[in-house]
Amino acid sequence: MPNMSLTKNEMPVQAPDVRNKNFTEVALGYTEEQAIDEAKRCLNCKNKPCVTGCPVQIDIPSFIAQVAEGNFEEAYKIITKSSSLPAVCGRVCPQETQCESKCVRGKKGEPVAIGRLERYVADRHNAQAAAAVEKPESNGHKAAVIGSGPSGLACAGNLAKKGYDVTVFEALHVAGGVLSYGIPEFRLPKTIVQKEIEGLKALGVKIETNTVVGKTVSIDELMKEEGFETVFIGSGAGLPRFMRIPGENLNGVYSANEFLTRINLMKAYKENSSTPINAGTKAVVVGGGNVAMDAARCAKRLGADVTVVYRRTEKELPARAEEVEHAMEEGINFKFLTNPTEITSTENGWVKGIICQQMELSEPDASGRAKPIPVEGALFEIEADCVIMSIGTSPNPLIKSTTAGLETQKWGGIIADEDGLTSREGVYAGGDAVTGAATVILAMGAGKKAAAAMDEYMRNK
Amino acid sequence: MFEILEKKSLNPTVTLMRINAPRVAKKAEPGQFIILRTDAEGERIPLTIADYSREEGTVTIIFQIVGATTEKLNMLNEGDCLHDFVGPLGKATETEGLKKVAVVGGGVGCAIAFPVAKKLHELGVEVHSIVGFRNKDLVILEDEFRANSSKFVLMSDDGTAGEKGLVTDALKKLIDSGEKYDRVITIGPLIMMKFVCRLTKEYEIPTVASMNPIMIDGTGMCGGCRLTVGGETKFACVDGPEFDGHLIDFDEAMARGASYKEFERKAHEAACNLFKEVK
């Protein structure tokens, strides 16, 4: 008999006023009992609507059926047939707009907690002593992957499973891309990221850190001098945008990228860290996406009183509902319909405050989206000694500018077809480098697709 | 790993290290920089490339011991390895079409100015090197500059080495005596570069200044190294590190450079105390 409860088993979490002072993980994960109980809510629909909502098409009902039976390793095997990073995706995927949005149970009540179950299965597997991974037999072909973020790792993993000799080139000193430098420890513990990467290494994937493709070595050199038959570009969208308002270069103003990199990659939140960070006493975060929520919650944990300013209303916040809810619970203030126009300065060149324009929403336009428009004369200043700009990122131009014949969109995104093929033969691309800033799972999906196309290309060459 | 093949003290606070880094050496050009970490917990610091050998696969760095990380770096010896060493980053010095150039260096900035002077000299450009130090004990690379310059002027604040005075005094004198430079390249403390640029602006001599701001990744990702050039925000790591000196907002750059002064002072003190204990 299925469990007909209308609501999900709740995720155990650290209490808000405890977790907003530490960097350990907020969501604690299901117990075995909760996982099995939740799995029993799945109706095992024949037409599997949830799978259509998954960018990597995990056979969701099948893995959940195994969980319901208590066969957790079987469940893990089913997930990893389609996904390279289940412990990561179980945590950071926006399931509410993907698999769970298609769940039949969601029509009346809450959908099955697919993400939480995925996480449970992956964590349970990872907690066991690592079983010896069988390294696939080499097929003698060499492929290069640029960037060790979600798309690169997915591409590398899928190629390695087919026996390719894969080398991943990473610009930073640690692999993982945005999983390492961007998403905070309390949402995605770095030991989990490293564990997933160790798993890929066990498959034979080589990772060369400290290598900036476009500077240290070019794509042409990789292909002509180092014998790589194909290259996958998964270099992400790492270039921070600024608002171009006065005062943005004052001391105390960070891009969210810099703020988060200091914290996540360089561990600046730890005592005795050799990398400094300054969240001030009153921090203002500009923007309303997931990255803005991450930055705000980090600043809060560093002891600042934090306000998020966003130019539309709560309803339009692009961040996941869960992230916003968590941030609000942790005591982060939100000021909606608020758009900064200037950052003011102390005598010594530090941030003193941020002048904002009150906005209102216009009538929805033809596309149904209401535009924020300034309320004339309604300007006010928020006191702040730290401002974090989190208004988006764009693809880094480094690879484009050093790879002849690689076509890009005007805004910098690499042009690639359905399979990830770029304008250069043998060169594929996927993830944020192609789409602009999006999600971990979409990037993984793109990496996986490109790997299939690269496999075909190398086999037929 | 990135082994230290050679370590040499150039003066009491400036050290030279030759590092085994074949991939970086293969691509390095004067004006570019690297980022290193001494250990797994270390901070990322940018250092400009002082020299390189493609044949030997080595890159030379010259650094002044100014903070905790450079203190730690200086504790390493030949045979030790750096944990991370990435580059070459930034754009190389533009040398095309130059016929006569004044290279103006100050303090440890001379370590960065030297490879530029050398490259220009090798290209057949007439190089006048003007270098300044606080006193004679701090002079570095004098012979190297002499060997790569058709004119060499050494200045010191206290007159114990070369002439007494500032590099701007020497540069002004040369210009006034009729030397016609098609470019001035200046590398050193911000305040020095600011005044060099102010001087050359009066004479309308195109001038390039090499910036060395705070940065983390060095690939355009963090924006920590941003500065204002001609009213526009630029990232030193990917748009520079060299910029039109007449357009740089040096005052803003100086303020930004002091962002973590207090943190750095404390970290340096802690590092010094630690090493004292070890000793």
mmCIF file of N, CA and C in Angstrom, chain A residues 169 171-174 181 208-212 214-218 221-222 225-226 228 238-240 242 244 248-255 257-259 261-262 265-267 270 273-278 348-350 396 398, chain B residues 2 23-24 26-27 32 35 37 40-44 69 72 83-92 214-217 219-228 232-235 237-238 252 255-260 263-264:
data_model
loop_
_atom_site.group_PDB
_atom_site.id
_atom_site.type_symbol
_atom_site.label_atom_id
_atom_site.label_comp_id
_atom_site.label_asym_id
_atom_site.label_seq_id
_atom_site.Cartn_x
_atom_site.Cartn_y
_atom_site.Cartn_z
ATOM 1 N N PHE A 169 41.221 20.051 -17.197
ATOM 2 C CA PHE A 169 42.080 21.187 -16.870
ATOM 3 C C PHE A 169 41.306 22.203 -16.047
ATOM 4 N N ALA A 171 41.504 25.854 -13.767
ATOM 5 C CA ALA A 171 42.301 27.070 -13.561
ATOM 6 C C ALA A 171 42.678 27.266 -12.093
ATOM 7 N N LEU A 172 41.773 26.928 -11.190
ATOM 8 C CA LEU A 172 42.029 27.148 -9.761
ATOM 9 C C LEU A 172 42.858 25.999 -9.180
ATOM 10 N N HIS A 173 43.162 26.097 -7.892
ATOM 11 C CA HIS A 173 44.000 25.059 -7.289
ATOM 12 C C HIS A 173 43.185 23.882 -6.770
ATOM 13 N N VAL A 174 41.878 23.985 -6.837
ATOM 14 C CA VAL A 174 40.998 22.913 -6.377
ATOM 15 C C VAL A 174 39.979 22.623 -7.479
ATOM 16 N N TYR A 181 34.018 26.842 -5.380
ATOM 17 C CA TYR A 181 34.237 28.247 -5.045
ATOM 18 C C TYR A 181 32.936 28.997 -4.769
ATOM 19 N N GLU A 208 44.177 18.184 -13.921
ATOM 20 C CA GLU A 208 45.333 19.088 -13.828
ATOM 21 C C GLU A 208 44.835 20.434 -13.328
ATOM 22 N N THR A 209 45.090 20.707 -12.053
ATOM 23 C CA THR A 209 44.701 22.010 -11.517
ATOM 24 C C THR A 209 45.752 23.047 -11.935
ATOM 25 N N ASN A 210 45.540 24.292 -11.558
ATOM 26 C CA ASN A 210 46.501 25.367 -11.857
ATOM 27 C C ASN A 210 46.790 25.513 -13.345
ATOM 28 N N THR A 211 45.837 25.170 -14.192
ATOM 29 C CA THR A 211 46.063 25.293 -15.626
ATOM 30 C C THR A 211 44.935 26.127 -16.236
ATOM 31 N N VAL A 212 45.291 27.319 -16.674
ATOM 32 C CA VAL A 212 44.296 28.216 -17.259
ATOM 33 C C VAL A 212 44.332 28.035 -18.771
ATOM 34 N N GLY A 214 43.834 28.873 -22.354
ATOM 35 C CA GLY A 214 43.755 30.224 -22.917
ATOM 36 C C GLY A 214 44.961 31.046 -22.491
ATOM 37 N N LYS A 215 45.603 30.614 -21.399
ATOM 38 C CA LYS A 215 46.812 31.297 -20.928
ATOM 39 C C LYS A 215 47.963 30.306 -20.835
ATOM 40 N N THR A 216 47.807 29.305 -19.961
ATOM 41 C CA THR A 216 48.871 28.322 -19.768
ATOM 42 C C THR A 216 49.038 27.473 -21.028
ATOM 43 N N VAL A 217 47.902 27.143 -21.636
ATOM 44 C CA VAL A 217 47.924 26.306 -22.834
ATOM 45 C C VAL A 217 46.661 26.649 -23.630
ATOM 46 N N SER A 218 46.740 26.544 -24.947
ATOM 47 C CA SER A 218 45.550 26.875 -25.755
ATOM 48 C C SER A 218 44.882 25.593 -26.231
ATOM 49 N N GLU A 221 46.842 24.034 -28.993
ATOM 50 C CA GLU A 221 48.011 23.269 -28.533
ATOM 51 C C GLU A 221 47.592 21.920 -27.959
ATOM 52 N N LEU A 222 46.492 21.921 -27.223
ATOM 53 C CA LEU A 222 46.017 20.648 -26.667
ATOM 54 C C LEU A 222 45.742 19.656 -27.788
ATOM 55 N N GLU A 225 49.435 19.546 -30.288
ATOM 56 C CA GLU A 225 50.707 19.132 -29.683
ATOM 57 C C GLU A 225 50.552 18.051 -28.625
ATOM 58 N N GLU A 226 49.387 18.009 -27.973
ATOM 59 C CA GLU A 226 49.270 17.072 -26.865
ATOM 60 C C GLU A 226 48.355 15.882 -27.171
ATOM 61 N N PHE A 228 45.112 15.501 -27.946
ATOM 62 C CA PHE A 228 43.707 15.355 -27.564
ATOM 63 C C PHE A 228 42.849 15.428 -28.827
ATOM 64 N N GLY A 238 31.851 32.821 -15.228
ATOM 65 C CA GLY A 238 32.467 33.263 -13.977
ATOM 66 C C GLY A 238 32.763 34.744 -13.887
ATOM 67 N N LEU A 239 32.415 35.497 -14.926
ATOM 68 C CA LEU A 239 32.781 36.915 -14.936
ATOM 69 C C LEU A 239 31.713 37.738 -14.228
ATOM 70 N N PRO A 240 32.037 38.377 -13.103
ATOM 71 C CA PRO A 240 30.992 39.074 -12.355
ATOM 72 C C PRO A 240 30.541 40.360 -13.049
ATOM 73 N N PHE A 242 28.839 44.154 -12.630
ATOM 74 C CA PHE A 242 28.644 45.226 -11.660
ATOM 75 C C PHE A 242 27.534 46.124 -12.195
ATOM 76 N N ARG A 244 27.612 49.419 -12.394
ATOM 77 C CA ARG A 244 28.162 50.662 -12.961
ATOM 78 C C ARG A 244 27.514 51.881 -12.318
ATOM 79 N N GLU A 248 31.162 51.964 -6.663
ATOM 80 C CA GLU A 248 31.278 50.499 -6.701
ATOM 81 C C GLU A 248 32.694 49.991 -6.436
ATOM 82 N N ASN A 249 33.684 50.885 -6.576
ATOM 83 C CA ASN A 249 35.056 50.435 -6.323
ATOM 84 C C ASN A 249 35.554 50.818 -4.932
ATOM 85 N N LEU A 250 34.635 51.253 -4.082
ATOM 86 C CA LEU A 250 35.042 51.591 -2.713
ATOM 87 C C LEU A 250 35.480 50.340 -1.966
ATOM 88 N N ASN A 251 36.295 50.519 -0.932
ATOM 89 C CA ASN A 251 36.653 49.392 -0.073
ATOM 90 C C ASN A 251 35.402 48.902 0.636
ATOM 91 N N GLY A 252 35.240 47.593 0.667
ATOM 92 C CA GLY A 252 34.045 47.034 1.304
ATOM 93 C C GLY A 252 32.993 46.620 0.294
ATOM 94 N N VAL A 253 33.235 46.904 -1.009
ATOM 95 C CA VAL A 253 32.303 46.437 -2.039
ATOM 96 C C VAL A 253 32.906 45.197 -2.702
ATOM 97 N N TYR A 254 32.144 44.132 -2.707
ATOM 98 C CA TYR A 254 32.585 42.882 -3.324
ATOM 99 C C TYR A 254 31.636 42.490 -4.446
ATOM 100 N N SER A 255 32.158 41.752 -5.421
ATOM 101 C CA SER A 255 31.261 40.969 -6.267
ATOM 102 C C SER A 255 30.904 39.750 -5.431
ATOM 103 N N ASN A 257 30.939 36.846 -6.403
ATOM 104 C CA ASN A 257 31.986 35.870 -6.730
ATOM 105 C C ASN A 257 33.194 36.002 -5.818
ATOM 106 N N GLU A 258 33.648 37.240 -5.621
ATOM 107 C CA GLU A 258 34.828 37.433 -4.774
ATOM 108 C C GLU A 258 34.512 37.061 -3.330
ATOM 109 N N PHE A 259 33.365 37.539 -2.871
ATOM 110 C CA PHE A 259 32.969 37.284 -1.483
ATOM 111 C C PHE A 259 32.881 35.776 -1.227
ATOM 112 N N THR A 261 34.142 33.311 -3.102
ATOM 113 C CA THR A 261 35.415 32.617 -3.342
ATOM 114 C C THR A 261 36.316 32.728 -2.122
ATOM 115 N N ARG A 262 36.356 33.915 -1.521
ATOM 116 C CA ARG A 262 37.168 34.066 -0.314
ATOM 117 C C ARG A 262 36.689 33.092 0.759
ATOM 118 N N LEU A 265 36.316 28.854 -1.310
ATOM 119 C CA LEU A 265 37.559 28.298 -1.843
ATOM 120 C C LEU A 265 38.716 28.535 -0.880
ATOM 121 N N MET A 266 38.784 29.767 -0.343
ATOM 122 C CA MET A 266 39.950 30.141 0.468
ATOM 123 C C MET A 266 39.696 29.967 1.974
ATOM 124 N N LYS A 267 38.474 29.554 2.327
ATOM 125 C CA LYS A 267 38.150 29.259 3.733
ATOM 126 C C LYS A 267 38.364 30.450 4.664
ATOM 127 N N LYS A 270 37.253 30.612 8.380
ATOM 128 C CA LYS A 270 37.917 29.883 9.463
ATOM 129 C C LYS A 270 38.888 30.797 10.181
ATOM 130 N N SER A 273 42.658 31.692 9.013
ATOM 131 C CA SER A 273 42.770 31.614 7.558
ATOM 132 C C SER A 273 43.755 32.678 7.096
ATOM 133 N N SER A 274 44.524 32.361 6.065
ATOM 134 C CA SER A 274 45.476 33.362 5.581
ATOM 135 C C SER A 274 44.824 34.301 4.567
ATOM 136 N N THR A 275 43.576 34.049 4.206
ATOM 137 C CA THR A 275 42.863 34.942 3.293
ATOM 138 C C THR A 275 41.863 35.778 4.087
ATOM 139 N N PRO A 276 41.935 37.098 3.963
ATOM 140 C CA PRO A 276 41.014 37.938 4.729
ATOM 141 C C PRO A 276 39.615 38.036 4.100
ATOM 142 N N ILE A 277 38.639 38.362 4.928
ATOM 143 C CA ILE A 277 37.280 38.651 4.454
ATOM 144 C C ILE A 277 36.729 39.723 5.375
ATOM 145 N N ASN A 278 35.872 40.568 4.823
ATOM 146 C CA ASN A 278 35.299 41.616 5.638
ATOM 147 C C ASN A 278 33.820 41.757 5.318
ATOM 148 N N ASN A 348 37.753 57.776 4.355
ATOM 149 C CA ASN A 348 38.894 56.920 4.011
ATOM 150 C C ASN A 348 38.644 55.986 2.839
ATOM 151 N N GLY A 349 37.583 56.212 2.114
ATOM 152 C CA GLY A 349 37.336 55.383 0.938
ATOM 153 C C GLY A 349 36.659 54.064 1.228
ATOM 154 N N TRP A 350 35.980 53.973 2.376
ATOM 155 C CA TRP A 350 35.209 52.772 2.688
ATOM 156 C C TRP A 350 33.720 53.041 2.486
ATOM 157 N N ASN A 396 33.423 33.824 -19.258
ATOM 158 C CA ASN A 396 34.757 34.398 -19.326
ATOM 159 C C ASN A 396 35.244 34.404 -20.780
ATOM 160 N N LEU A 398 38.172 34.490 -21.972
ATOM 161 C CA LEU A 398 39.553 34.015 -22.142
ATOM 162 C C LEU A 398 39.700 32.966 -23.243
ATOM 163 N N PHE B 2 56.022 22.177 -7.975
ATOM 164 C CA PHE B 2 56.777 23.334 -8.445
ATOM 165 C C PHE B 2 57.992 23.549 -7.546
ATOM 166 N N ARG B 23 55.123 24.362 -17.916
ATOM 167 C CA ARG B 23 53.977 24.866 -18.680
ATOM 168 C C ARG B 23 53.934 26.393 -18.656
ATOM 169 N N VAL B 24 54.247 26.967 -17.508
ATOM 170 C CA VAL B 24 54.218 28.429 -17.383
ATOM 171 C C VAL B 24 55.374 29.031 -18.194
ATOM 172 N N LYS B 26 56.848 27.962 -20.767
ATOM 173 C CA LYS B 26 56.658 27.839 -22.208
ATOM 174 C C LYS B 26 55.931 29.058 -22.779
ATOM 175 N N LYS B 27 55.061 29.659 -21.985
ATOM 176 C CA LYS B 27 54.219 30.743 -22.492
ATOM 177 C C LYS B 27 54.561 32.126 -21.943
ATOM 178 N N GLN B 32 53.801 39.752 -17.699
ATOM 179 C CA GLN B 32 52.784 38.841 -17.173
ATOM 180 C C GLN B 32 53.105 38.437 -15.744
ATOM 181 N N ILE B 35 50.327 33.314 -10.084
ATOM 182 C CA ILE B 35 49.757 33.290 -8.742
ATOM 183 C C ILE B 35 50.267 32.036 -8.066
ATOM 184 N N ARG B 37 50.663 29.617 -4.249
ATOM 185 C CA ARG B 37 50.335 29.339 -2.849
ATOM 186 C C ARG B 37 51.494 28.538 -2.291
ATOM 187 N N ALA B 40 48.989 24.106 1.403
ATOM 188 C CA ALA B 40 47.592 23.746 1.165
ATOM 189 C C ALA B 40 46.603 24.691 1.843
ATOM 190 N N GLU B 41 47.040 25.409 2.849
ATOM 191 C CA GLU B 41 46.151 26.354 3.533
ATOM 192 C C GLU B 41 46.442 27.787 3.109
ATOM 193 N N GLY B 42 47.379 27.932 2.194
ATOM 194 C CA GLY B 42 47.911 29.259 1.899
ATOM 195 C C GLY B 42 46.975 30.165 1.121
ATOM 196 N N GLU B 43 47.324 31.432 1.183
ATOM 197 C CA GLU B 43 46.635 32.478 0.447
ATOM 198 C C GLU B 43 47.175 32.468 -0.987
ATOM 199 N N ARG B 44 46.366 32.917 -1.953
ATOM 200 C CA ARG B 44 46.861 33.052 -3.329
ATOM 201 C C ARG B 44 47.465 34.443 -3.473
ATOM 202 N N THR B 69 52.418 35.866 3.948
ATOM 203 C CA THR B 69 52.646 34.884 2.886
ATOM 204 C C THR B 69 54.056 34.983 2.311
ATOM 205 N N LYS B 72 56.368 33.457 4.722
ATOM 206 C CA LYS B 72 56.348 31.984 4.616
ATOM 207 C C LYS B 72 57.117 31.526 3.379
ATOM 208 N N HIS B 83 53.157 24.813 -3.383
ATOM 209 C CA HIS B 83 51.958 23.989 -3.514
ATOM 210 C C HIS B 83 51.248 24.258 -4.837
ATOM 211 N N ASP B 84 51.167 25.523 -5.200
ATOM 212 C CA ASP B 84 50.490 25.895 -6.441
ATOM 213 C C ASP B 84 51.255 27.014 -7.141
ATOM 214 N N PHE B 85 51.202 26.987 -8.454
ATOM 215 C CA PHE B 85 51.917 27.981 -9.251
ATOM 216 C C PHE B 85 51.207 28.027 -10.596
ATOM 217 N N VAL B 86 50.468 29.093 -10.846
ATOM 218 C CA VAL B 86 49.653 29.137 -12.061
ATOM 219 C C VAL B 86 49.941 30.386 -12.893
ATOM 220 N N GLY B 87 49.949 30.210 -14.196
ATOM 221 C CA GLY B 87 50.200 31.343 -15.070
ATOM 222 C C GLY B 87 50.551 30.851 -16.465
ATOM 223 N N PRO B 88 51.090 31.682 -17.318
ATOM 224 C CA PRO B 88 51.243 33.119 -17.092
ATOM 225 C C PRO B 88 49.896 33.825 -17.241
ATOM 226 N N LEU B 89 49.645 34.780 -16.370
ATOM 227 C CA LEU B 89 48.372 35.483 -16.365
ATOM 228 C C LEU B 89 48.565 36.930 -16.835
ATOM 229 N N GLY B 90 47.480 37.536 -17.237
ATOM 230 C CA GLY B 90 47.529 38.932 -17.681
ATOM 231 C C GLY B 90 48.113 39.054 -19.081
ATOM 232 N N LYS B 91 48.137 40.287 -19.556
ATOM 233 C CA LYS B 91 48.650 40.536 -20.901
ATOM 234 C C LYS B 91 50.139 40.869 -20.840
ATOM 235 N N ALA B 92 50.852 40.517 -21.881
ATOM 236 C CA ALA B 92 52.282 40.821 -21.958
ATOM 237 C C ALA B 92 52.477 42.303 -22.291
ATOM 238 N N ILE B 214 45.286 43.771 -5.203
ATOM 239 C CA ILE B 214 44.839 42.564 -4.521
ATOM 240 C C ILE B 214 44.021 41.730 -5.500
ATOM 241 N N MET B 215 44.300 40.449 -5.589
ATOM 242 C CA MET B 215 43.456 39.591 -6.425
ATOM 243 C C MET B 215 43.417 38.175 -5.873
ATOM 244 N N ILE B 216 42.443 37.401 -6.349
ATOM 245 C CA ILE B 216 42.350 36.016 -5.879
ATOM 246 C C ILE B 216 42.636 35.048 -7.016
ATOM 247 N N ASP B 217 41.732 34.995 -7.993
ATOM 248 C CA ASP B 217 41.882 33.950 -9.007
ATOM 249 C C ASP B 217 42.823 34.347 -10.136
ATOM 250 N N THR B 219 41.941 35.336 -13.087
ATOM 251 C CA THR B 219 41.397 34.991 -14.398
ATOM 252 C C THR B 219 40.135 35.777 -14.735
ATOM 253 N N GLY B 220 39.832 36.808 -13.951
ATOM 254 C CA GLY B 220 38.656 37.628 -14.247
ATOM 255 C C GLY B 220 37.421 37.217 -13.473
ATOM 256 N N MET B 221 37.580 36.324 -12.522
ATOM 257 C CA MET B 221 36.418 35.752 -11.868
ATOM 258 C C MET B 221 35.952 36.518 -10.639
ATOM 259 N N CYS B 222 36.872 37.146 -9.919
ATOM 260 C CA CYS B 222 36.442 37.737 -8.648
ATOM 261 C C CYS B 222 36.230 39.245 -8.725
ATOM 262 N N GLY B 223 36.968 39.914 -9.577
ATOM 263 C CA GLY B 223 36.790 41.357 -9.682
ATOM 264 C C GLY B 223 37.445 42.133 -8.549
ATOM 265 N N GLY B 224 38.175 41.451 -7.693
ATOM 266 C CA GLY B 224 38.834 42.120 -6.570
ATOM 267 C C GLY B 224 39.907 43.095 -7.031
ATOM 268 N N CYS B 225 40.456 42.848 -8.212
ATOM 269 C CA CYS B 225 41.578 43.657 -8.704
ATOM 270 C C CYS B 225 41.103 44.839 -9.531
ATOM 271 N N ARG B 226 39.807 45.189 -9.436
ATOM 272 C CA ARG B 226 39.309 46.219 -10.352
ATOM 273 C C ARG B 226 39.877 47.594 -10.017
ATOM 274 N N LEU B 227 39.998 48.363 -11.065
ATOM 275 C CA LEU B 227 40.492 49.727 -10.921
ATOM 276 C C LEU B 227 39.820 50.580 -11.980
ATOM 277 N N THR B 228 39.906 51.883 -11.813
ATOM 278 C CA THR B 228 39.275 52.769 -12.778
ATOM 279 C C THR B 228 40.332 53.318 -13.724
ATOM 280 N N GLU B 232 36.443 54.063 -16.665
ATOM 281 C CA GLU B 232 35.841 52.734 -16.810
ATOM 282 C C GLU B 232 36.462 51.770 -15.820
ATOM 283 N N THR B 233 35.656 50.824 -15.322
ATOM 284 C CA THR B 233 36.202 49.807 -14.437
ATOM 285 C C THR B 233 36.891 48.726 -15.258
ATOM 286 N N LYS B 234 38.138 48.420 -14.886
ATOM 287 C CA LYS B 234 38.903 47.367 -15.560
ATOM 288 C C LYS B 234 39.371 46.363 -14.518
ATOM 289 N N PHE B 235 39.611 45.137 -14.960
ATOM 290 C CA PHE B 235 40.192 44.125 -14.087
ATOM 291 C C PHE B 235 41.679 44.013 -14.416
ATOM 292 N N CYS B 237 43.758 41.786 -13.697
ATOM 293 C CA CYS B 237 44.212 40.432 -14.019
ATOM 294 C C CYS B 237 44.042 40.072 -15.488
ATOM 295 N N VAL B 238 42.957 40.495 -16.109
ATOM 296 C CA VAL B 238 42.741 40.117 -17.507
ATOM 297 C C VAL B 238 42.866 41.287 -18.481
ATOM 298 N N GLU B 252 42.338 55.968 -6.068
ATOM 299 C CA GLU B 252 41.435 54.857 -5.785
ATOM 300 C C GLU B 252 42.234 53.562 -5.615
ATOM 301 N N ALA B 255 43.782 53.454 -2.224
ATOM 302 C CA ALA B 255 42.796 53.161 -1.169
ATOM 303 C C ALA B 255 42.454 51.677 -1.173
ATOM 304 N N ARG B 256 42.237 51.122 -2.378
ATOM 305 C CA ARG B 256 41.886 49.702 -2.466
ATOM 306 C C ARG B 256 43.033 48.812 -1.982
ATOM 307 N N GLY B 257 44.240 49.237 -2.255
ATOM 308 C CA GLY B 257 45.410 48.459 -1.830
ATOM 309 C C GLY B 257 45.497 48.327 -0.318
ATOM 310 N N ALA B 258 44.861 49.261 0.380
ATOM 311 C CA ALA B 258 44.942 49.254 1.843
ATOM 312 C C ALA B 258 43.752 48.548 2.490
ATOM 313 N N SER B 259 42.921 47.873 1.690
ATOM 314 C CA SER B 259 41.692 47.238 2.197
ATOM 315 C C SER B 259 41.919 46.348 3.413
ATOM 316 N N TYR B 260 42.987 45.582 3.363
ATOM 317 C CA TYR B 260 43.178 44.562 4.406
ATOM 318 C C TYR B 260 44.415 44.853 5.248
ATOM 319 N N PHE B 263 44.381 43.445 8.806
ATOM 320 C CA PHE B 263 44.474 41.983 8.768
ATOM 321 C C PHE B 263 45.899 41.564 8.428
ATOM 322 N N GLU B 264 46.465 42.227 7.417
ATOM 323 C CA GLU B 264 47.807 41.867 6.961
ATOM 324 C C GLU B 264 48.841 42.124 8.053
#
